mmCIF file of C-alpha atoms in Angstrom:
data_model
loop_
_atom_site.group_PDB
_atom_site.id
_atom_site.type_symbol
_atom_site.label_atom_id
_atom_site.label_comp_id
_atom_site.label_asym_id
_atom_site.label_seq_id
_atom_site.Cartn_x
_atom_site.Cartn_y
_atom_site.Cartn_z
ATOM 1 C CA MET A 1 49.969 141.234 36.788
ATOM 2 C CA PRO A 2 47.005 141.123 38.863
ATOM 3 C CA PRO A 3 47.785 142.069 42.801
ATOM 4 C CA ARG A 4 48.364 138.876 45.170
ATOM 5 C CA LEU A 5 46.008 138.023 47.901
ATOM 6 C CA GLN A 6 47.263 137.766 51.151
ATOM 7 C CA LEU A 7 44.922 134.781 52.067
ATOM 8 C CA LEU A 8 47.165 132.941 54.687
ATOM 9 C CA SER A 9 48.170 136.509 56.345
ATOM 10 C CA ARG A 10 44.223 137.189 56.684
ATOM 11 C CA ALA A 11 43.508 133.890 57.726
ATOM 12 C CA ALA A 12 45.913 134.054 60.663
ATOM 13 C CA CYS A 13 44.755 137.065 61.640
ATOM 14 C CA VAL A 14 40.780 135.873 61.288
ATOM 15 C CA ALA A 15 41.500 132.761 63.489
ATOM 16 C CA PRO A 16 41.000 132.946 67.105
ATOM 17 C CA ALA A 17 43.646 132.389 69.316
ATOM 18 C CA SER A 18 43.559 129.059 71.316
ATOM 19 C CA PRO A 19 43.490 129.884 74.686
ATOM 20 C CA TYR A 20 45.680 128.274 77.159
ATOM 21 C CA GLN A 21 44.978 125.043 78.834
ATOM 22 C CA PRO A 22 47.137 124.160 81.794
ATOM 23 C CA ILE A 23 47.888 120.348 82.615
ATOM 24 C CA ALA A 24 46.510 118.851 85.059
ATOM 25 C CA PRO A 25 48.680 118.465 88.160
ATOM 26 C CA PHE A 26 48.035 114.381 88.548
ATOM 27 C CA LEU A 27 49.593 114.159 84.913
ATOM 28 C CA TYR A 28 52.945 115.303 85.792
ATOM 29 C CA PRO A 29 54.506 112.236 87.003
ATOM 30 C CA VAL A 30 53.079 110.369 83.843
ATOM 31 C CA LEU A 31 54.854 113.019 81.569
ATOM 32 C CA HIS A 32 58.400 112.132 80.322
ATOM 33 C CA GLN A 33 60.714 114.880 81.758
ATOM 34 C CA GLN A 34 64.145 115.363 80.782
ATOM 35 C CA GLN A 35 66.503 114.067 83.535
ATOM 36 C CA ARG A 36 70.174 114.158 83.995
ATOM 37 C CA SER A 37 71.924 111.608 86.491
ATOM 38 C CA ALA A 38 75.020 112.057 88.314
ATOM 39 C CA SER A 39 76.580 109.337 86.221
ATOM 40 C CA ILE A 40 77.504 111.936 83.382
ATOM 41 C CA LEU A 41 79.878 112.710 85.581
ATOM 42 C CA SER A 42 81.961 109.192 85.014
ATOM 43 C CA SER A 43 81.337 109.771 81.204
ATOM 44 C CA LEU A 44 82.916 113.151 80.518
ATOM 45 C CA CYS A 45 85.985 113.297 78.415
ATOM 46 C CA ASP A 46 87.279 115.801 75.934
ATOM 47 C CA VAL A 47 86.486 116.684 72.309
ATOM 48 C CA LYS A 48 88.762 114.722 69.549
ATOM 49 C CA ALA A 49 90.192 117.763 68.259
ATOM 50 C CA ALA A 50 91.175 119.166 71.378
ATOM 51 C CA TYR A 51 94.598 117.430 71.106
ATOM 52 C CA GLY A 52 96.695 117.518 68.399
ATOM 53 C CA HIS A 53 98.477 114.446 67.227
ATOM 54 C CA ARG A 54 101.503 112.557 68.502
ATOM 55 C CA ILE A 55 105.066 114.332 67.141
ATOM 56 C CA ARG A 56 106.859 112.185 64.885
ATOM 57 C CA ARG A 57 110.149 112.597 64.953
ATOM 58 C CA GLY A 58 112.890 111.917 62.244
ATOM 59 C CA ARG A 59 110.189 111.373 59.180
ATOM 60 C CA GLY A 60 111.175 114.423 57.033
ATOM 61 C CA PRO A 61 112.109 118.202 57.125
ATOM 62 C CA SER A 62 108.533 119.387 56.599
ATOM 63 C CA SER A 63 107.369 118.269 60.164
ATOM 64 C CA GLY A 64 110.444 120.617 61.873
ATOM 65 C CA LYS A 65 111.162 117.154 63.623
ATOM 66 C CA GLY A 66 113.036 115.565 60.807
ATOM 67 C CA LYS A 67 116.915 115.233 60.057
ATOM 68 C CA THR A 68 117.943 115.402 64.017
ATOM 69 C CA SER A 69 114.516 115.035 65.632
ATOM 70 C CA GLY A 70 114.921 118.248 67.611
ATOM 71 C CA ARG A 71 118.214 117.402 69.182
ATOM 72 C CA GLY A 72 120.384 119.973 67.322
ATOM 73 C CA MET A 73 123.420 118.619 65.615
ATOM 74 C CA ASN A 74 126.321 117.730 68.019
ATOM 75 C CA GLY A 75 127.076 117.172 71.606
ATOM 76 C CA GLN A 76 126.483 114.262 73.986
ATOM 77 C CA LYS A 77 122.758 115.036 74.142
ATOM 78 C CA GLN A 78 122.254 114.270 70.734
ATOM 79 C CA HIS A 79 123.956 111.098 70.779
ATOM 80 C CA GLY A 80 122.410 109.759 73.751
ATOM 81 C CA LYS A 81 121.520 110.362 77.476
ATOM 82 C CA VAL A 82 123.504 112.182 80.001
ATOM 83 C CA PRO A 83 123.612 110.455 83.428
ATOM 84 C CA TRP A 84 122.747 112.279 86.350
ATOM 85 C CA GLY A 85 125.423 114.072 88.186
ATOM 86 C CA MET A 86 127.517 113.926 85.171
ATOM 87 C CA ASN A 87 130.275 116.768 85.070
ATOM 88 C CA GLY A 88 131.815 116.595 81.560
ATOM 89 C CA GLY A 89 134.205 113.755 82.562
ATOM 90 C CA GLN A 90 135.656 115.804 85.883
ATOM 91 C CA THR A 91 134.977 115.116 89.525
ATOM 92 C CA LYS A 92 131.649 114.975 90.062
ATOM 93 C CA ASP A 93 130.114 117.067 92.347
ATOM 94 C CA GLU A 94 128.941 114.685 94.748
ATOM 95 C CA VAL A 95 132.482 113.793 95.431
ATOM 96 C CA ILE A 96 133.688 117.286 95.548
ATOM 97 C CA ASN A 97 130.818 118.609 97.842
ATOM 98 C CA PRO A 98 129.515 115.636 99.180
ATOM 99 C CA GLU A 99 126.508 115.685 102.082
ATOM 100 C CA LYS A 100 127.777 116.003 105.581
ATOM 101 C CA GLY A 101 126.048 114.679 109.135
ATOM 102 C CA PHE A 102 123.660 111.924 108.986
ATOM 103 C CA VAL A 103 119.828 111.850 110.117
ATOM 104 C CA ASN A 104 119.446 109.999 113.657
ATOM 105 C CA ASN A 105 116.471 107.964 113.282
ATOM 106 C CA PHE A 106 116.440 107.036 116.996
ATOM 107 C CA SER A 107 116.306 111.025 117.791
ATOM 108 C CA VAL A 108 112.845 112.393 119.691
ATOM 109 C CA GLU A 109 111.378 115.697 119.400
ATOM 110 C CA MET A 110 109.922 117.259 122.040
ATOM 111 C CA SER A 111 107.246 119.755 122.143
ATOM 112 C CA PRO A 112 108.327 122.267 125.243
ATOM 113 C CA VAL A 113 106.380 124.073 128.068
ATOM 114 C CA ASN A 114 107.238 125.994 130.460
ATOM 115 C CA LEU A 115 106.215 126.744 133.577
ATOM 116 C CA ASP A 116 104.837 130.584 133.350
ATOM 117 C CA ARG A 117 102.726 129.384 130.674
ATOM 118 C CA ILE A 118 101.139 127.155 132.831
ATOM 119 C CA GLN A 119 100.862 129.272 135.452
ATOM 120 C CA TYR A 120 98.953 131.802 132.858
ATOM 121 C CA TRP A 121 96.727 129.247 131.862
ATOM 122 C CA ILE A 122 95.871 128.214 135.115
ATOM 123 C CA ASN A 123 94.828 132.051 136.013
ATOM 124 C CA GLN A 124 93.014 132.214 133.365
ATOM 125 C CA GLY A 125 90.859 129.443 134.320
ATOM 126 C CA ARG A 126 91.956 126.968 131.347
ATOM 127 C CA LEU A 127 93.505 124.499 133.415
ATOM 128 C CA ASP A 128 92.541 122.890 136.531
ATOM 129 C CA PRO A 129 95.218 122.395 139.159
ATOM 130 C CA SER A 130 93.097 120.736 141.641
ATOM 131 C CA LYS A 131 93.513 117.682 139.062
ATOM 132 C CA PRO A 132 96.718 115.960 137.597
ATOM 133 C CA ILE A 133 97.155 117.789 134.320
ATOM 134 C CA THR A 134 98.522 115.437 131.834
ATOM 135 C CA LEU A 135 99.084 115.339 128.004
ATOM 136 C CA ARG A 136 94.988 115.457 127.176
ATOM 137 C CA HIS A 137 94.534 118.680 129.328
ATOM 138 C CA LEU A 138 97.804 120.656 127.868
ATOM 139 C CA HIS A 139 96.614 119.850 123.992
ATOM 140 C CA ASP A 140 92.738 120.433 124.548
ATOM 141 C CA SER A 141 93.118 123.735 126.810
ATOM 142 C CA ARG A 142 95.503 124.795 123.652
ATOM 143 C CA CYS A 143 98.548 125.131 126.077
ATOM 144 C CA ILE A 144 100.385 123.223 123.285
ATOM 145 C CA HIS A 145 99.551 123.439 119.847
ATOM 146 C CA GLY A 146 100.847 120.266 118.216
ATOM 147 C CA ILE A 147 102.793 117.380 119.990
ATOM 148 C CA LYS A 148 105.431 115.886 118.393
ATOM 149 C CA ASP A 149 107.037 112.703 120.201
ATOM 150 C CA GLY A 150 106.036 114.055 123.699
ATOM 151 C CA ILE A 151 106.243 117.362 126.125
ATOM 152 C CA LYS A 152 109.127 118.369 127.785
ATOM 153 C CA LEU A 153 108.596 120.317 131.066
ATOM 154 C CA LEU A 154 111.042 123.549 131.071
ATOM 155 C CA ALA A 155 111.816 126.233 134.079
ATOM 156 C CA ARG A 156 111.229 129.025 131.902
ATOM 157 C CA GLY A 157 109.344 131.897 134.402
ATOM 158 C CA LYS A 158 109.703 129.366 137.481
ATOM 159 C CA GLU A 159 109.536 132.755 139.400
ATOM 160 C CA GLU A 160 106.140 132.946 138.246
ATOM 161 C CA LEU A 161 104.752 129.759 139.200
ATOM 162 C CA LYS A 162 102.450 130.343 142.463
ATOM 163 C CA THR A 163 100.086 127.266 142.285
ATOM 164 C CA PRO A 164 100.944 123.671 143.342
ATOM 165 C CA ILE A 165 100.512 121.253 140.439
ATOM 166 C CA ASN A 166 100.671 117.771 140.139
ATOM 167 C CA ILE A 167 101.803 117.059 135.930
ATOM 168 C CA VAL A 168 102.572 114.161 134.010
ATOM 169 C CA VAL A 169 104.536 114.700 130.877
ATOM 170 C CA SER A 170 107.101 113.016 128.742
ATOM 171 C CA ARG A 171 110.422 114.644 130.222
ATOM 172 C CA ALA A 172 111.290 117.069 132.539
ATOM 173 C CA SER A 173 114.361 119.254 133.553
ATOM 174 C CA ALA A 174 115.557 119.542 137.046
ATOM 175 C CA ASP A 175 115.279 122.841 137.758
ATOM 176 C CA ALA A 176 111.153 122.568 136.631
ATOM 177 C CA ILE A 177 110.846 119.369 138.908
ATOM 178 C CA ALA A 178 112.674 121.758 141.580
ATOM 179 C CA ALA A 179 110.406 124.616 141.341
ATOM 180 C CA ILE A 180 106.999 122.334 141.340
ATOM 181 C CA GLU A 181 108.044 120.751 144.331
ATOM 182 C CA LYS A 182 109.105 123.643 146.227
ATOM 183 C CA LEU A 183 105.636 124.459 146.098
ATOM 184 C CA GLY A 184 104.242 121.074 147.059
ATOM 185 C CA GLY A 185 103.220 119.898 143.984
ATOM 186 C CA THR A 186 104.723 116.741 141.950
ATOM 187 C CA VAL A 187 106.059 115.834 138.652
ATOM 188 C CA THR A 188 105.654 112.354 136.834
ATOM 189 C CA THR A 189 107.316 111.393 133.743
ATOM 190 C CA ARG A 190 105.850 108.526 131.869
ATOM 191 C CA PHE A 191 106.704 106.950 128.438
ATOM 192 C CA TYR A 192 104.528 107.863 125.152
ATOM 193 C CA THR A 193 104.761 106.755 121.695
ATOM 194 C CA LYS A 194 103.567 108.750 118.586
ATOM 195 C CA PRO A 195 100.471 106.113 118.053
ATOM 196 C CA SER A 196 99.663 106.517 121.625
ATOM 197 C CA ILE A 197 99.659 110.394 121.470
ATOM 198 C CA GLY A 198 96.967 110.076 118.735
ATOM 199 C CA ARG A 199 95.045 107.587 120.618
ATOM 200 C CA ILE A 200 94.968 109.877 123.656
ATOM 201 C CA LEU A 201 94.082 112.896 121.853
ATOM 202 C CA ARG A 202 90.946 110.584 120.254
ATOM 203 C CA SER A 203 90.195 109.513 123.925
ATOM 204 C CA GLU A 204 90.918 106.057 122.941
ATOM 205 C CA THR A 205 93.601 105.586 125.631
ATOM 206 C CA ASP A 206 93.850 106.457 129.196
ATOM 207 C CA ASP A 207 96.303 109.171 129.264
ATOM 208 C CA MET A 208 98.176 108.341 132.490
ATOM 209 C CA HIS A 209 97.729 104.701 133.362
ATOM 210 C CA SER A 210 99.479 101.736 132.133
ATOM 211 C CA LEU A 211 99.744 98.135 133.827
ATOM 212 C CA GLN A 212 102.999 99.022 135.323
ATOM 213 C CA SER A 213 101.300 102.625 136.955
ATOM 214 C CA ARG A 214 98.270 100.389 137.678
ATOM 215 C CA ILE A 215 100.581 98.028 139.754
ATOM 216 C CA GLN A 216 102.625 101.078 141.150
ATOM 217 C CA MET A 217 99.345 102.394 142.920
ATOM 218 C CA ALA A 218 97.792 99.397 143.952
ATOM 219 C CA PRO A 219 98.752 97.956 147.568
ATOM 220 C CA ALA A 220 100.285 94.976 148.341
ATOM 221 C CA GLY A 221 98.695 91.456 148.590
ATOM 222 C CA MET A 222 96.002 90.020 147.417
ATOM 223 C CA GLU A 223 93.302 92.449 147.803
ATOM 224 C CA GLY A 224 95.875 94.928 145.778
ATOM 225 C CA ALA A 225 96.156 92.006 142.901
ATOM 226 C CA GLU A 226 92.233 91.737 142.532
ATOM 227 C CA ALA A 227 91.653 95.739 142.450
ATOM 228 C CA VAL A 228 94.654 96.009 139.392
ATOM 229 C CA ALA A 229 92.430 92.825 138.105
ATOM 230 C CA GLN A 230 89.383 94.822 138.196
ATOM 231 C CA THR A 231 90.402 97.958 137.014
ATOM 232 C CA ILE A 232 92.125 96.813 133.789
ATOM 233 C CA SER A 233 88.741 95.149 133.378
ATOM 234 C CA ASP A 234 86.765 98.485 133.465
ATOM 235 C CA ASP A 235 89.489 100.332 131.226
ATOM 236 C CA ARG A 236 88.990 97.435 128.628
ATOM 237 C CA LYS A 237 85.122 98.588 128.784
ATOM 238 C CA ARG A 238 86.041 102.122 128.689
ATOM 239 C CA TYR A 239 89.043 102.177 126.386
ATOM 240 C CA ARG A 240 90.002 100.635 123.088
ATOM 241 C CA TYR A 241 93.539 100.942 123.223
ATOM 242 C CA ARG A 242 95.891 100.525 126.360
ATOM 243 C CA LEU A 243 98.604 102.728 127.086
ATOM 244 C CA PRO A 244 102.154 100.938 126.231
ATOM 245 C CA ASP A 245 105.309 100.980 128.323
ATOM 246 C CA PRO A 246 109.128 101.085 127.158
ATOM 247 C CA THR A 247 110.971 98.505 126.077
ATOM 248 C CA SER A 248 113.988 99.770 124.900
ATOM 249 C CA ARG A 249 116.807 99.716 127.046
ATOM 250 C CA LYS A 250 117.284 103.514 126.574
ATOM 251 C CA ASP A 251 113.894 104.730 127.621
ATOM 252 C CA LEU A 252 113.733 102.061 130.695
ATOM 253 C CA GLU A 253 116.968 103.434 132.161
ATOM 254 C CA TYR A 254 115.392 106.895 131.946
ATOM 255 C CA TYR A 255 111.856 106.145 133.369
ATOM 256 C CA ARG A 256 113.655 103.817 135.831
ATOM 257 C CA ASP A 257 115.658 107.065 137.420
ATOM 258 C CA GLU A 258 114.195 108.701 140.436
ATOM 259 C CA ALA A 259 116.112 112.590 139.417
ATOM 260 C CA HIS A 260 113.820 111.957 136.255
ATOM 261 C CA ARG A 261 110.804 111.406 138.659
ATOM 262 C CA GLY A 262 110.095 108.240 136.275
ATOM 263 C CA TYR A 263 107.064 106.233 137.245
ATOM 264 C CA LEU A 264 109.000 102.861 136.815
ATOM 265 C CA SER A 265 111.551 104.028 139.543
ATOM 266 C CA HIS A 266 109.491 101.735 141.864
ATOM 267 C CA LEU A 267 111.099 98.858 140.158
ATOM 268 C CA VAL A 268 114.677 99.621 141.349
ATOM 269 C CA GLU A 269 116.048 98.216 144.297
ATOM 270 C CA ALA A 270 117.229 100.097 147.425
ATOM 271 C CA GLY A 271 120.687 101.229 147.069
ATOM 272 C CA HIS A 272 120.788 100.230 143.002
ATOM 273 C CA GLY A 273 120.880 102.483 139.969
ATOM 274 C CA PRO A 274 118.760 102.565 136.891
ATOM 275 C CA SER A 275 121.080 101.237 134.681
ATOM 276 C CA LEU A 276 120.312 97.936 133.472
ATOM 277 C CA PHE A 277 123.968 97.094 132.274
ATOM 278 C CA PHE A 278 126.042 98.730 134.538
ATOM 279 C CA LYS A 279 126.331 97.460 137.971
ATOM 280 C CA THR A 280 126.193 100.006 141.416
ATOM 281 C CA PRO A 281 129.440 100.350 142.493
ATOM 282 C CA GLY A 282 130.137 99.193 146.221
ATOM 283 C CA ILE A 283 127.318 96.357 145.735
ATOM 284 C CA VAL A 284 128.499 92.538 145.818
ATOM 285 C CA PRO A 285 126.659 89.969 144.702
ATOM 286 C CA PRO A 286 125.673 87.661 148.257
ATOM 287 C CA GLY A 287 127.175 84.388 146.203
ATOM 288 C CA ARG A 288 130.511 86.355 145.383
ATOM 289 C CA ARG A 289 130.470 87.487 148.992
ATOM 290 C CA ARG A 290 130.422 84.047 150.344
ATOM 291 C CA ALA A 291 132.788 82.547 148.216
ATOM 292 C CA SER A 292 135.458 84.980 149.262
ATOM 293 C CA ALA A 293 134.407 84.779 153.067
ATOM 294 C CA LYS A 294 135.276 80.982 152.120
ATOM 295 C CA GLY A 295 138.389 81.494 150.861
ATOM 296 C CA LYS A 296 139.674 83.389 153.544
ATOM 297 C CA GLY A 297 138.614 80.631 156.054
ATOM 298 C CA VAL A 298 140.966 78.274 153.767
ATOM 299 C CA ALA A 299 143.760 80.694 153.748
ATOM 300 C CA ALA A 300 143.500 80.677 157.600
ATOM 301 C CA LYS A 301 143.444 76.654 158.089
ATOM 302 C CA GLY A 302 146.616 76.949 155.918
ATOM 303 C CA GLU A 303 148.789 79.112 157.884
ATOM 304 C CA ASN A 304 149.258 75.890 160.398
ATOM 305 C CA ARG A 305 150.654 73.887 157.951
ATOM 306 C CA ILE A 306 154.441 72.943 157.788
ATOM 307 C CA TRP A 307 154.338 72.951 154.084
#
């Protein structure tokens, strides 16, 4: 058999290789390029064979879930469902061991801050004692980590307090008030709500003054009323929300009490107590006093009668 001629291979060896010719840059936008947009994320899905078929129960023994459908032979779970708390016909566990106590929906959880920590923050220069220390300053200086329903001032380390301060908090103990006022400082307790605390931390509300406190600070007369109106107008331009005042009786009585240094204590008349329900002992309404005096006069006139 004659030998075969490798014509193709020889032709390939003889044919010169074509030189590389790059494409002109101005043709790049015209050429079609493969692109993948972000919309592919919304069309991602599993392959059809990724999941098995639904288990068909009670369709013969060959599937393994045939005769009893995987529930077993006997028992209540084989015949039907077992209600929650079922104890086999005996007394339920929730009756034998019931939940004790209750959840007080009206309780408040105050974040405590002590006097020694405040003095330590002042020594480090993280609090300015020349200005009123408010809820916002305590939070921004990280003196308090998280504020829940308010801040309560406590008297731990009152011997270490050496700087007179003016502080505004939600509540304060009697020992803390006495220690601060002994150095010449002041304590003011005012009302805050959870939404208002969040707005204060976002600088959307004044952290100290509300409508009642503006009236307290303003002088009496028309000039004071005009000053309050002008200040409220400026606050509306500066802040988005107004700081609320208490509405419930419990909060009103607390912040009307001078012993708590409440900011509404100026509303209590001289000789009266902060309670809105109980009357102060020894104070008789003027109308009743006049009626009693009138009765005494009638009795005195009646003494001269014969019958």
